[in-house]
Coordinates of C-alpha atoms in Angstrom, one line a residue:
M1 CA -186.6 9.6 -19.1
K2 CA -184.3 12.1 -17.3
K3 CA -181.8 13.7 -19.7
S4 CA -178.2 14.6 -18.7
L5 CA -176.9 18.2 -18.4
F6 CA -173.5 17.8 -20.1
T7 CA -172.6 21.5 -20.0
L8 CA -172.4 22.1 -16.3
L9 CA -169.6 24.5 -15.3
A10 CA -168.1 24.8 -11.8
L11 CA -168.1 28.3 -10.4
A12 CA -165.3 27.4 -7.9
P13 CA -163.1 24.3 -7.9
L14 CA -164.2 21.9 -5.2
A15 CA -160.8 20.8 -3.8
W16 CA -160.3 17.9 -1.5
A17 CA -160.1 19.0 2.1
S18 CA -158.6 17.1 5.0
A19 CA -161.3 14.6 6.2
A20 CA -161.1 11.9 8.8
S21 CA -161.7 8.4 7.5
L22 CA -164.9 8.3 9.5
G23 CA -166.4 11.4 8.1
P24 CA -167.8 12.5 4.7
K25 CA -165.4 13.1 1.9
A26 CA -165.1 16.3 -0.1
L27 CA -165.5 16.2 -3.8
P28 CA -162.7 16.8 -6.3
A29 CA -161.9 19.6 -8.6
M30 CA -162.8 18.8 -12.2
P31 CA -160.3 18.8 -15.1
S32 CA -159.9 22.3 -16.6
D33 CA -160.5 21.1 -20.1
T34 CA -164.1 20.2 -19.1
Y35 CA -165.0 22.7 -16.4
T36 CA -164.1 26.3 -16.1
P37 CA -163.5 27.7 -12.5
L38 CA -164.5 31.3 -11.8
G39 CA -163.5 33.2 -8.8
I40 CA -166.3 33.6 -6.2
E41 CA -165.2 33.2 -2.6
A42 CA -167.4 31.9 0.2
T43 CA -168.4 34.7 2.5
G44 CA -169.2 32.3 5.4
F45 CA -172.3 30.5 6.5
T46 CA -174.2 29.6 9.7
S47 CA -174.8 25.9 10.1
N48 CA -177.8 26.4 12.5
H49 CA -180.7 28.5 11.4
H50 CA -183.3 27.2 13.7
S51 CA -185.2 29.7 15.7
S52 CA -185.3 29.7 19.5
R53 CA -187.7 27.4 21.3
A54 CA -191.3 28.4 20.9
A55 CA -194.8 27.0 21.6
E56 CA -194.7 25.1 18.3
L57 CA -191.8 22.8 17.7
S58 CA -190.2 23.0 14.3
M59 CA -187.2 21.4 12.5
E60 CA -185.2 22.4 9.5
Y61 CA -184.3 19.5 7.2
M62 CA -181.7 19.7 4.4
P63 CA -180.1 16.6 2.8
A64 CA -177.1 18.7 2.0
I65 CA -174.4 19.4 4.6
P66 CA -173.5 23.1 4.3
S67 CA -169.8 23.5 5.1
E68 CA -166.5 24.9 3.9
Y69 CA -166.8 22.6 0.8
M70 CA -169.8 24.5 -0.6
G71 CA -169.6 25.8 -4.2
A72 CA -171.9 27.4 -6.7
L73 CA -172.5 26.1 -10.2
G74 CA -173.6 27.6 -13.5
F75 CA -174.3 26.4 -17.0
N76 CA -172.5 26.7 -20.3
N77 CA -174.3 28.9 -22.9
S78 CA -176.7 30.3 -20.2
Y79 CA -178.5 33.5 -20.7
A80 CA -180.6 36.2 -18.9
G81 CA -184.0 34.8 -18.2
Q82 CA -183.0 31.1 -18.3
E83 CA -185.0 29.2 -15.7
T84 CA -182.9 27.0 -13.4
A85 CA -184.0 24.8 -10.6
M86 CA -182.7 22.8 -7.5
A87 CA -184.7 20.1 -5.8
F88 CA -184.5 17.4 -3.2
Q89 CA -186.9 14.4 -2.7
L90 CA -188.4 13.8 0.7
T91 CA -188.4 10.0 0.8
G92 CA -187.2 7.1 2.9
E93 CA -186.4 7.7 6.5
A94 CA -186.9 11.5 6.2
L95 CA -190.4 11.0 4.9
E96 CA -191.1 8.6 7.8
D97 CA -189.6 11.1 10.3
F98 CA -191.8 14.0 9.1
A99 CA -195.1 12.2 8.3
G100 CA -197.9 14.0 10.0
T101 CA -196.0 17.3 10.2
Q102 CA -196.6 20.5 8.3
L103 CA -194.1 21.8 5.7
T104 CA -194.1 25.5 6.6
A105 CA -191.1 26.9 4.8
V106 CA -188.7 26.1 1.9
N107 CA -185.0 27.0 2.5
F108 CA -181.9 27.4 0.3
Y109 CA -178.5 29.0 0.1
T110 CA -177.8 31.8 -2.5
G111 CA -175.3 31.6 -5.3
G112 CA -173.6 34.5 -6.8
N113 CA -172.6 36.4 -10.0
G114 CA -169.1 35.8 -11.4
K115 CA -168.8 39.5 -12.4
T116 CA -170.3 41.4 -9.5
Q117 CA -169.3 38.8 -6.8
Q118 CA -172.8 39.2 -5.3
N119 CA -176.2 37.5 -5.5
Q120 CA -178.3 39.3 -8.1
I121 CA -181.4 37.0 -8.0
H122 CA -184.1 38.2 -5.8
S123 CA -187.2 36.2 -6.9
V124 CA -187.8 32.5 -6.4
T125 CA -190.6 30.1 -7.1
V126 CA -191.0 27.2 -4.7
S127 CA -193.0 24.2 -5.7
L128 CA -193.9 20.7 -4.6
T129 CA -194.4 17.8 -7.0
K130 CA -194.7 14.1 -7.0
E131 CA -192.5 13.7 -10.1
L132 CA -190.1 16.2 -11.5
E133 CA -191.5 15.7 -15.0
E134 CA -195.0 16.4 -13.8
A135 CA -196.8 19.7 -13.1
P136 CA -196.4 20.7 -9.4
F137 CA -199.3 20.4 -7.0
Y138 CA -198.2 23.5 -5.1
T139 CA -196.5 26.6 -6.5
Q140 CA -195.6 30.0 -4.9
T141 CA -193.5 32.9 -6.0
S142 CA -191.7 35.0 -3.4
Q143 CA -189.1 37.8 -3.2
F144 CA -186.0 38.0 -1.0
E145 CA -183.5 40.8 -0.6
T146 CA -180.0 39.4 0.3
T147 CA -177.0 40.1 -2.0
K148 CA -174.7 37.8 -0.1
I149 CA -173.1 34.7 -1.5
Y150 CA -174.0 31.5 0.3
D151 CA -176.6 33.3 2.4
F152 CA -179.4 31.2 4.0
V153 CA -182.9 32.2 2.8
S154 CA -186.2 30.8 4.2
I155 CA -189.4 31.3 2.2
P156 CA -192.5 30.8 4.4
M157 CA -195.3 28.8 2.7
D158 CA -198.5 30.7 2.1
E159 CA -200.3 27.4 2.7
P160 CA -198.5 24.8 4.8
Y161 CA -198.5 21.3 3.4
T162 CA -199.3 18.3 5.6
V163 CA -196.8 15.5 4.9
E164 CA -198.4 12.1 4.2
A165 CA -196.7 8.8 5.1
D166 CA -195.7 6.7 2.1
S167 CA -196.2 9.6 -0.3
A168 CA -192.7 10.9 -1.4
F169 CA -192.5 14.2 -3.1
Y170 CA -189.9 16.8 -4.4
V171 CA -189.3 20.2 -3.0
C172 CA -188.1 22.6 -5.7
V173 CA -186.8 26.1 -5.9
T174 CA -186.7 27.8 -9.3
F175 CA -184.8 31.0 -10.4
A176 CA -184.7 33.1 -13.6
L177 CA -181.1 34.2 -14.3
T178 CA -180.4 37.9 -14.5
S179 CA -177.3 37.3 -16.7
A180 CA -175.2 34.5 -18.0
Q181 CA -172.8 35.1 -15.1
D182 CA -175.4 34.0 -12.5
Y183 CA -174.3 30.8 -10.7
C184 CA -177.4 30.0 -8.6
V185 CA -177.1 26.2 -8.0
V186 CA -175.3 25.8 -4.6
V187 CA -173.9 22.3 -3.7
D188 CA -172.4 21.1 -0.5
G189 CA -169.3 19.5 -2.1
I190 CA -169.7 16.4 0.1
Y191 CA -169.6 12.8 -1.0
H192 CA -172.9 11.1 0.0
G193 CA -172.2 7.6 -1.3
G194 CA -174.8 6.3 -3.7
A195 CA -177.6 8.5 -2.3
I196 CA -179.3 10.7 -5.0
E197 CA -182.4 12.2 -3.3
G198 CA -180.6 15.5 -2.6
G199 CA -178.8 16.2 -5.9
W200 CA -181.4 17.2 -8.5
V201 CA -180.7 20.2 -10.8
G202 CA -182.9 21.3 -13.8
V203 CA -182.9 23.8 -16.6
K204 CA -185.9 24.7 -18.8
S205 CA -185.6 24.1 -22.5
G206 CA -188.6 25.5 -24.3
E207 CA -191.6 24.1 -22.5
D208 CA -189.8 21.1 -21.0
W209 CA -187.6 20.7 -18.0
I210 CA -184.3 18.8 -18.3
W211 CA -183.3 17.2 -14.9
D212 CA -180.0 15.7 -13.9
N213 CA -178.6 14.5 -10.5
L214 CA -175.3 15.8 -9.3
A215 CA -175.0 13.7 -6.2
S216 CA -172.0 11.6 -7.3
S217 CA -170.0 14.4 -8.8
Y218 CA -170.8 17.6 -6.8
G219 CA -172.8 16.5 -3.8
F220 CA -176.3 17.5 -2.8
V221 CA -177.9 20.9 -3.6
C222 CA -178.4 23.2 -0.7
V223 CA -182.2 23.1 -0.6
G224 CA -184.3 22.1 2.5
A225 CA -187.6 22.6 4.3
T226 CA -189.0 23.5 7.7
F227 CA -191.4 21.0 9.3
S228 CA -193.6 22.0 12.3
G229 CA -196.0 20.4 14.7
D230 CA -196.1 17.9 17.5
A231 CA -195.3 15.1 15.2
V232 CA -191.7 16.2 14.6
P233 CA -189.0 13.9 16.0
Q234 CA -188.1 14.6 19.6
N235 CA -185.6 13.2 22.2
R236 CA -183.3 12.2 19.3
L237 CA -179.5 12.3 19.9
D238 CA -177.6 10.8 16.9
V239 CA -174.0 9.6 16.9
V240 CA -172.6 11.3 13.8
D241 CA -168.9 10.4 14.2
Y242 CA -166.6 8.6 16.6
A243 CA -163.0 8.0 17.3
A244 CA -161.3 5.0 18.9
P245 CA -157.9 3.3 18.7
S246 CA -157.4 0.2 16.6
V247 CA -155.2 -1.3 19.3
A248 CA -154.7 -0.9 23.0
Y249 CA -152.5 -2.6 25.7
Q250 CA -154.1 -4.9 28.2
N251 CA -154.8 -3.3 31.6
E252 CA -154.0 0.2 30.2
N253 CA -156.6 2.9 29.7
F254 CA -157.7 3.9 26.2
E255 CA -160.2 6.5 24.9
F256 CA -163.4 6.3 22.9
G257 CA -164.9 9.6 21.7
M258 CA -168.3 10.3 20.0
L259 CA -169.6 13.4 18.2
L260 CA -173.4 13.7 19.0
Q261 CA -176.0 15.9 17.3
N262 CA -179.4 16.8 18.5
N263 CA -181.7 15.9 15.6
G264 CA -184.9 16.2 17.7
A265 CA -186.9 19.4 17.8
N266 CA -186.8 19.7 21.6
D267 CA -183.8 20.7 23.7
V268 CA -181.6 18.0 25.3
T269 CA -180.8 18.6 29.0
S270 CA -179.5 15.1 29.9
F271 CA -178.7 11.7 28.3
D272 CA -177.5 8.3 29.4
V273 CA -174.4 6.7 27.9
T274 CA -174.1 2.9 28.1
Y275 CA -170.8 1.4 27.2
T276 CA -169.6 -2.2 26.9
V277 CA -166.0 -3.4 26.6
G278 CA -165.7 -6.9 25.2
D279 CA -167.4 -9.4 27.5
L280 CA -167.3 -7.1 30.5
A281 CA -170.5 -6.0 32.1
P282 CA -172.2 -2.9 30.6
V283 CA -171.8 0.4 32.4
T284 CA -174.3 3.3 32.3
E285 CA -173.6 6.9 33.2
T286 CA -176.0 9.9 33.1
L287 CA -174.7 13.2 31.8
T288 CA -176.6 16.4 32.8
L289 CA -175.8 19.4 30.6
T290 CA -175.2 22.8 32.1
K291 CA -176.5 24.4 28.9
P292 CA -179.3 22.8 26.9
L293 CA -178.4 21.3 23.5
G294 CA -180.6 22.9 20.9
Y295 CA -181.8 21.4 17.6
L296 CA -178.8 20.6 15.3
D297 CA -176.3 21.5 18.0
T298 CA -173.4 19.1 18.5
Y299 CA -171.7 17.8 21.6
T300 CA -168.5 15.7 22.0
I301 CA -168.0 13.1 24.7
W302 CA -165.0 11.1 25.6
A303 CA -164.6 8.0 27.8
D304 CA -160.9 8.0 28.7
D305 CA -160.7 5.3 31.3
L306 CA -161.7 2.2 29.4
K307 CA -159.5 -0.9 29.7
Y308 CA -159.6 -4.7 29.1
P309 CA -157.6 -7.2 31.1
N310 CA -156.7 -9.9 28.6
A311 CA -154.6 -9.8 25.5
S312 CA -155.9 -11.7 22.5
A313 CA -155.2 -12.3 18.8
N314 CA -158.9 -11.6 18.2
A315 CA -160.2 -8.1 18.5
I316 CA -162.9 -7.2 21.1
D317 CA -165.9 -5.0 20.3
V318 CA -166.3 -1.8 22.3
V319 CA -169.8 -0.4 22.1
M320 CA -170.9 3.2 23.1
N321 CA -174.7 3.7 23.1
I322 CA -176.8 6.8 23.9
S323 CA -179.6 4.9 25.5
K324 CA -181.8 7.7 26.9
V325 CA -182.4 11.3 26.1
N326 CA -184.2 13.5 28.7
E327 CA -184.9 10.4 30.8
V328 CA -186.8 8.7 27.9
E329 CA -185.6 6.2 25.3
N330 CA -183.5 7.7 22.6
S331 CA -185.6 7.8 19.4
S332 CA -182.5 8.0 17.2
R333 CA -181.8 5.5 14.4
Y334 CA -178.1 6.0 15.0
P335 CA -177.7 5.9 18.8
S336 CA -174.5 4.0 19.0
A337 CA -171.0 3.4 17.7
T338 CA -169.0 0.1 17.7
S339 CA -165.3 -0.3 17.3
S340 CA -163.2 -3.4 17.1
I341 CA -160.0 -3.0 19.2
L342 CA -157.1 -5.5 19.4
I343 CA -155.7 -5.8 22.9
L344 CA -151.9 -6.3 22.8
P345 CA -149.8 -8.0 25.5
E346 CA -148.1 -5.4 27.8
G347 CA -145.0 -3.9 26.1
K348 CA -145.4 -5.8 22.8
G349 CA -145.8 -4.5 19.3
Y350 CA -143.6 -3.4 16.4
Q351 CA -142.8 0.0 15.0
K352 CA -145.3 0.9 12.3
N353 CA -144.1 2.2 9.0
V354 CA -146.7 4.1 7.0
V355 CA -147.2 4.1 3.2
I356 CA -148.7 7.3 1.8
E357 CA -150.3 6.6 -1.6
E358 CA -151.1 9.9 -3.2
I359 CA -153.7 9.8 -5.9
T360 CA -152.8 12.3 -8.6
G361 CA -152.6 13.2 -12.3
T362 CA -150.8 15.6 -14.6
W363 CA -154.3 16.8 -15.7
C364 CA -155.3 17.8 -12.2
G365 CA -154.9 21.5 -11.5
N366 CA -154.9 21.1 -7.7
C367 CA -152.3 18.3 -7.7
P368 CA -149.2 20.5 -7.6
L369 CA -150.0 20.8 -3.9
G370 CA -149.7 17.1 -3.4
Y371 CA -146.5 17.0 -5.6
S372 CA -144.8 19.4 -3.1
T373 CA -145.7 17.2 -0.2
M374 CA -144.5 14.0 -1.8
E375 CA -141.2 15.6 -2.8
E376 CA -140.6 16.7 0.8
I377 CA -141.4 13.2 2.1
H378 CA -139.0 11.8 -0.6
E379 CA -136.2 14.0 0.8
N380 CA -137.0 13.8 4.5
Y381 CA -137.9 10.2 5.1
P382 CA -135.1 8.1 3.3
D383 CA -135.2 5.6 6.1
G384 CA -138.7 4.3 5.0
G385 CA -140.7 5.4 8.1
L386 CA -143.0 7.2 5.7
I387 CA -143.0 5.6 2.3
P388 CA -144.3 7.8 -0.7
V389 CA -146.1 6.2 -3.6
A390 CA -147.6 8.5 -6.2
V391 CA -150.5 6.7 -7.9
H392 CA -151.3 8.5 -11.2
V393 CA -154.8 8.1 -12.5
S394 CA -156.6 9.1 -15.7
S395 CA -159.1 11.9 -15.8
G396 CA -161.6 9.9 -17.8
T397 CA -161.2 12.2 -20.8
G398 CA -157.6 11.3 -21.7
T399 CA -154.7 9.1 -20.9
E400 CA -152.2 9.8 -18.0
P401 CA -148.6 9.2 -19.1
M402 CA -147.6 7.7 -15.7
Q403 CA -150.7 5.7 -15.1
S404 CA -150.3 2.1 -13.7
T405 CA -153.0 -0.4 -14.4
T406 CA -151.9 -2.6 -11.5
Y407 CA -152.4 0.3 -9.0
A408 CA -155.8 1.1 -10.4
Q409 CA -157.7 -0.4 -7.4
V410 CA -155.8 2.0 -5.1
G411 CA -156.8 4.9 -7.2
N412 CA -160.4 3.7 -7.0
M413 CA -160.4 4.0 -3.2
V414 CA -161.0 7.8 -3.5
S415 CA -163.6 9.9 -5.2
G416 CA -161.3 12.6 -6.5
V417 CA -157.8 14.0 -6.7
P418 CA -155.6 15.1 -5.1
A419 CA -156.0 12.7 -2.2
A420 CA -153.7 10.6 -0.1
L421 CA -154.2 7.3 1.7
L422 CA -152.2 6.5 4.9
N423 CA -151.8 2.7 5.0
R424 CA -155.2 2.6 3.2
Q425 CA -156.8 3.3 6.5
E426 CA -157.1 7.1 6.6
Q427 CA -157.6 9.6 3.9
V428 CA -155.9 13.1 4.1
Y429 CA -155.6 16.0 1.8
P430 CA -151.9 16.1 0.8
F431 CA -151.4 19.8 1.7
P432 CA -150.1 21.4 3.8
Y433 CA -147.1 19.2 4.5
S434 CA -147.4 19.8 8.3
D435 CA -150.9 18.4 8.4
V436 CA -149.8 15.2 6.5
I437 CA -146.9 14.7 8.9
E438 CA -149.2 15.2 11.9
A439 CA -151.5 12.5 10.6
Y440 CA -148.6 10.2 9.8
E441 CA -147.0 10.6 13.3
A442 CA -150.3 9.8 14.9
M443 CA -150.6 6.6 12.9
A444 CA -147.0 5.6 13.3
A445 CA -147.4 5.9 17.1
I446 CA -149.8 2.9 17.1
P447 CA -147.9 -0.4 17.6
A448 CA -148.1 -2.9 14.7
V449 CA -149.1 -6.5 15.2
G450 CA -146.5 -7.6 12.6
K451 CA -143.4 -6.4 10.9
I452 CA -141.9 -7.0 7.5
D453 CA -138.3 -6.7 6.3
L454 CA -137.2 -6.9 2.7
N455 CA -134.1 -7.6 0.5
V456 CA -134.1 -7.0 -3.2
D457 CA -131.6 -8.7 -5.5
F458 CA -130.9 -8.7 -9.2
I459 CA -130.9 -12.2 -10.7
E460 CA -127.8 -13.2 -12.7
G461 CA -128.6 -13.3 -16.4
E462 CA -132.1 -12.1 -16.0
A463 CA -132.1 -8.4 -17.0
R464 CA -135.7 -7.7 -16.2
K465 CA -136.2 -9.9 -13.1
L466 CA -135.9 -9.1 -9.4
Q467 CA -135.7 -11.4 -6.4
Y468 CA -137.8 -10.2 -3.5
T469 CA -137.1 -11.8 -0.1
A470 CA -139.5 -10.7 2.6
T471 CA -139.3 -11.7 6.3
T472 CA -142.3 -11.3 8.5
E473 CA -142.8 -11.6 12.3
F474 CA -145.9 -11.3 14.6
I475 CA -146.6 -10.7 18.3
F476 CA -149.2 -13.5 18.5
D477 CA -149.4 -17.2 17.7
F478 CA -151.8 -17.6 14.8
D479 CA -153.3 -20.9 13.5
D480 CA -154.9 -19.0 10.6
A481 CA -152.3 -16.4 9.7
D482 CA -152.7 -17.0 6.0
Q483 CA -156.3 -16.0 6.3
R484 CA -155.4 -12.8 8.3
Y485 CA -152.4 -11.5 6.5
A486 CA -150.6 -11.5 3.1
I487 CA -147.6 -9.8 1.5
A488 CA -147.8 -7.5 -1.6
F489 CA -144.9 -5.9 -3.5
G490 CA -145.0 -2.5 -5.2
L491 CA -142.4 -1.0 -7.5
T492 CA -142.0 2.8 -7.9
E493 CA -139.7 4.8 -10.1
D494 CA -137.9 8.1 -9.6
N495 CA -136.8 10.8 -12.1
L496 CA -139.6 10.4 -14.6
G497 CA -140.3 13.2 -17.0
P498 CA -140.3 16.0 -17.5
Y499 CA -144.1 16.1 -18.0
N500 CA -146.4 19.1 -18.1
Q501 CA -148.5 19.4 -15.0
V502 CA -151.7 21.5 -15.0
N503 CA -151.5 24.2 -12.4
Y504 CA -154.6 26.0 -11.2
F505 CA -152.7 28.2 -8.8
T506 CA -150.9 30.4 -11.4
N507 CA -151.2 34.0 -10.4
Q508 CA -153.7 33.2 -7.6
G509 CA -152.0 35.1 -4.8
E510 CA -150.1 33.7 -1.8
G511 CA -150.7 30.5 0.2
F512 CA -150.4 27.8 -2.5
G513 CA -146.9 26.5 -1.7
G514 CA -145.2 28.7 -4.4
W515 CA -147.2 27.3 -7.2
E516 CA -148.8 30.7 -7.7
N517 CA -145.5 31.8 -9.1
Q518 CA -145.2 28.9 -11.6
P519 CA -146.8 28.7 -15.0
N520 CA -149.7 26.7 -16.2
P521 CA -148.8 24.1 -17.1
V522 CA -145.5 23.6 -15.3
S523 CA -142.8 21.2 -16.4
L524 CA -141.9 18.7 -13.6
I525 CA -139.7 15.7 -12.8
Y526 CA -141.6 13.0 -10.8
N527 CA -140.4 10.7 -8.1
D528 CA -141.9 7.6 -6.4
V529 CA -144.3 7.0 -9.3
A530 CA -146.3 3.8 -8.8
R531 CA -145.3 1.5 -11.7
Q532 CA -146.1 -2.1 -10.7
L533 CA -148.1 -3.7 -7.9
N534 CA -148.0 -7.5 -7.4
T535 CA -151.6 -7.9 -6.2
Y536 CA -153.7 -5.3 -4.5
T537 CA -154.7 -7.4 -1.5
G538 CA -151.6 -9.6 -1.2
I539 CA -150.1 -12.7 -2.6
A540 CA -151.9 -16.0 -1.7
N541 CA -149.9 -18.2 0.8
S542 CA -147.2 -15.5 1.3
I543 CA -147.7 -16.0 5.0
P544 CA -147.7 -19.5 6.6
A545 CA -151.0 -20.9 7.9
S546 CA -149.5 -21.4 11.4
V547 CA -147.1 -18.9 12.9
K548 CA -145.5 -18.6 16.4
A549 CA -145.0 -15.3 18.1
E550 CA -141.8 -13.4 17.5
T551 CA -140.6 -16.0 15.0
P552 CA -139.4 -14.9 11.6
Y553 CA -140.9 -16.4 8.4
T554 CA -139.4 -15.8 4.9
F555 CA -141.2 -15.5 1.6
E556 CA -139.4 -15.3 -1.8
Y557 CA -141.0 -13.9 -4.9
V558 CA -139.6 -13.2 -8.4
A559 CA -141.0 -10.2 -10.2
T560 CA -140.7 -9.5 -13.9
V561 CA -140.2 -5.8 -14.4
S562 CA -141.6 -4.0 -17.5
S563 CA -139.1 -2.8 -20.0
K564 CA -140.6 0.7 -19.7
V565 CA -139.1 1.0 -16.2
K566 CA -135.5 2.0 -15.6
L567 CA -134.3 -0.4 -12.9
E568 CA -131.6 1.9 -11.7
N569 CA -134.3 4.4 -10.7
C570 CA -136.6 1.9 -8.9
N571 CA -137.7 1.5 -5.3
V572 CA -139.5 -1.6 -4.0
V573 CA -142.2 -1.5 -1.3
A574 CA -143.2 -4.5 0.7
Y575 CA -146.7 -4.3 2.1
L576 CA -147.9 -6.5 5.0
M577 CA -151.7 -6.5 4.3
D578 CA -154.5 -7.2 6.7
L579 CA -156.9 -9.4 4.7
K580 CA -159.8 -8.8 7.1
T581 CA -159.8 -5.0 6.9
G582 CA -157.8 -4.2 3.6
V583 CA -155.5 -1.9 5.5
I584 CA -151.7 -2.0 5.5
E585 CA -150.6 -3.4 8.8
N586 CA -146.9 -2.5 8.2
A587 CA -144.5 -1.9 5.3
T588 CA -140.9 -1.4 4.4
T589 CA -139.0 -0.3 1.3
V590 CA -135.7 -0.8 -0.4
K591 CA -134.6 2.4 -2.2
A592 CA -133.0 2.6 -5.7
G593 CA -129.3 1.8 -5.5
N594 CA -129.6 -0.6 -2.6
F595 CA -130.4 -3.8 -4.6
G596 CA -128.0 -6.7 -4.2
G597 CA -126.7 -9.2 -6.7
S598 CA -125.6 -8.6 -10.3
T599 CA -126.9 -5.1 -11.2
G600 CA -127.7 -5.8 -14.8
V601 CA -126.6 -2.3 -15.7
S602 CA -125.2 -3.4 -19.0
E603 CA -128.6 -2.5 -20.5
V604 CA -128.3 1.1 -19.3
T605 CA -126.8 3.5 -21.7
V606 CA -125.8 7.1 -21.2
D607 CA -125.9 9.5 -24.1
A608 CA -123.0 11.9 -23.6
N609 CA -124.3 14.2 -26.3
A610 CA -127.8 14.5 -24.8
P611 CA -128.8 18.0 -23.7
V612 CA -128.3 18.8 -20.0
E613 CA -131.4 19.8 -18.1
Y614 CA -131.6 21.3 -14.5
F615 CA -134.4 21.0 -12.0
N616 CA -134.8 22.4 -8.5
L617 CA -135.4 20.1 -5.6
Q618 CA -139.1 20.5 -6.1
G619 CA -138.7 19.0 -9.6
M620 CA -139.4 22.3 -11.4
R621 CA -137.3 22.9 -14.6
V622 CA -134.7 25.7 -14.2
Q623 CA -133.4 27.3 -17.4
N624 CA -130.5 29.2 -15.9
P625 CA -129.6 27.8 -12.5
S626 CA -128.1 30.2 -10.0
T627 CA -126.1 29.2 -6.9
G628 CA -127.6 26.1 -5.1
V629 CA -128.3 22.4 -5.3
Y630 CA -130.1 21.1 -8.4
I631 CA -131.0 17.9 -10.1
R632 CA -128.9 17.5 -13.3
R633 CA -130.3 15.3 -16.0
Q634 CA -128.5 14.2 -19.2
G635 CA -130.1 11.4 -21.1
S636 CA -130.9 8.7 -18.6
E637 CA -128.3 9.9 -16.0
V638 CA -129.7 11.9 -13.2
T639 CA -127.5 13.3 -10.4
K640 CA -127.6 16.0 -7.7
V641 CA -125.1 18.8 -8.3
L642 CA -124.0 22.0 -6.5
V643 CA -123.9 25.0 -8.8
P644 CA -121.4 27.4 -7.4

C-alpha cells in the first residue's frame, strides 16, 4: 500500500494564473498554516529541448507541461543525505505510442536551494521499475553540472531500453539532498484532471520508500524520457486548443481558430484542413509552411470567413479537422475540434450582463489581489453590467466566517483560490483588474439569446421575506423553453466585517496592488459576499414550456432570508441559466436600497454609543484618517464620509 507524504512543503506558492476556459488550469497556493512558501524565483525555461533533425528520429516525452506555473517542493524535517525521488509511469496511450522504440535518455528539471538560490545537487540515479515498491530492473548513477534553477537536464542511458507493448513501467530520478534547504521536486503546477501517472514523489525511510501522488494538488513532476528509432510517432499534428464564438449572425462571417502542435518526430511541411459548418458541404484546404514545423513546435491557424445562412434556435456544429500531414493521413488521436454555435437572426440579440463569481477565503494569502478587483468592480459597475459575487470557501482545515453552503457548488467549479468565473463560462485570475475587465468586455460583446429583469419588494408584515419578480424575454420561439432555461436568485451582502485576511504579499516588493504595504493579516470590510443562492442550476418551471419571441414572461418567487443577513445591506442577483451548458446566459441585479414595498427596517437598530471605525475605499481599516473619502462604520450603520 502506498503511504501518504503529509509533510510536503511548497518552495514557492503556486498562484492561479489567467487561463482560458479551454486550456489547463493552474494550481492554487496552499494555506499558510499548512505549507510554508520560500523565495526561489524561476529563472526561465525552454519548452523545446529536442535536437535538430538527424539520421535517427527521436522524441522527448514528459507528462508534465513545463510553464510559468512551475514550482519546486521540499519536505518538512528533511536533512542532508535524505533520498528523494520523482517518477512518471509510461502507460496507456503513451506506452502504445512508444512501443518498439528505445528509451535512450531520462530528462528532468532542476530544483534549487532556499538559502543559496541555486541548484546544489549534481548527482542523480535514474532507474526503471515495473512497480514503485519493487526493486528496479535498471539503475544508473550519473553526474551533471548545472547550478541553475528549473534547468533542463538530460541523462543518456548507458544501455537503451526497448519499450514493450502492454508492459507499463515507471521512470524514476533519485537525488540525495545536500542540505535541508534543497527543494529538488519540480512540478508543473498544472491541473491534469484525474490523471495520476505523472505525479509520483517518494522519500526513503530506512530501507523502505514511501510514495505519494501529487497530481491533484501540485500537478505532474517534471520528469520525462527520450525515445528513439523508426517506431516513434510521425506525421502527427494535434489540436491542443481552439477558439470559436458561441453565437454568430446568419450570413455574417465568424472565426474559428486552432492551436496545433507537432507531436510527431518528423518535421511538418504541409497539412490539410477540412472544415464543416452545420449541414453545408465540407471544404478542404492545403497549407504549405514556409518554415518546417519541428517536433513540439506549435502553429496557430484561423478560418475567418465561415458563415451559415439560416438562423435557428438549435445550435449547429462547426468541425475543423487536420486530415493530412505531409500528404499522408494525420496519425493524431486529437486531429479535430468541434464547437456548437448558435446562429442568430440578423440584428437580433440582447445586451449580455456578466456575473463575476470570485472564489476566495480569508485564509487565502493570495486572495487580497482578488479583493482589490472586486472592490473596483463594486465601485465602477453600479449599473449591473458586471455583477460581483464573492464566494467564500473553506480551506479544508478550518471554517470560513463568510462561507455560504448554498453557493458551495459554485466554489467547487474551480480547483483553487483565488479564481473568478465569468458567467460560469470562463475562468480568469482576478488580478490585475485590467485583465478581468478585458475578459468581461469580450464576453459582454456577445449578444445574449434572452434577457432578464428583476424587481425586489419587501413583503408587508414579513420581516425576513422578499418578493422577487423576474421578467424574461427571448429572441426565438421555443416549445421546450423550460428544458433549456431556468431562473435562479442569489443574495449578496455588503459591509461585512471587519475580518482578518491572510496576506502573503506583506513586504514582498512592488507589483502586488499595494498589498505589499499592508500587514499580514490585514483587517478588511467585505462587499458582495455570497449569502444565499436559490438553486445552483435554476428553479424548476421558472420559465414557461412554450415561449414566443420578444414576448415578456413573469415569474414570482418568495425568498426567506436568514436572520444572520442584514437586509439593508443586501443585493439580489437574478440568473438566467442555460440548462444544457450550465452557463449563465444573462443576469441582472437590484442593489441594496432599491427594494420596493415596506422596508421592514423596524428590526434594524443603530447603537449610538458603538465605537466609530473608518476604512478606505479598498476596505482596509484606517486608524487616523487624513483628508479624503472613507467608509464610516458605527454599529450596523455604514456610510461614506468626506474627511476634510
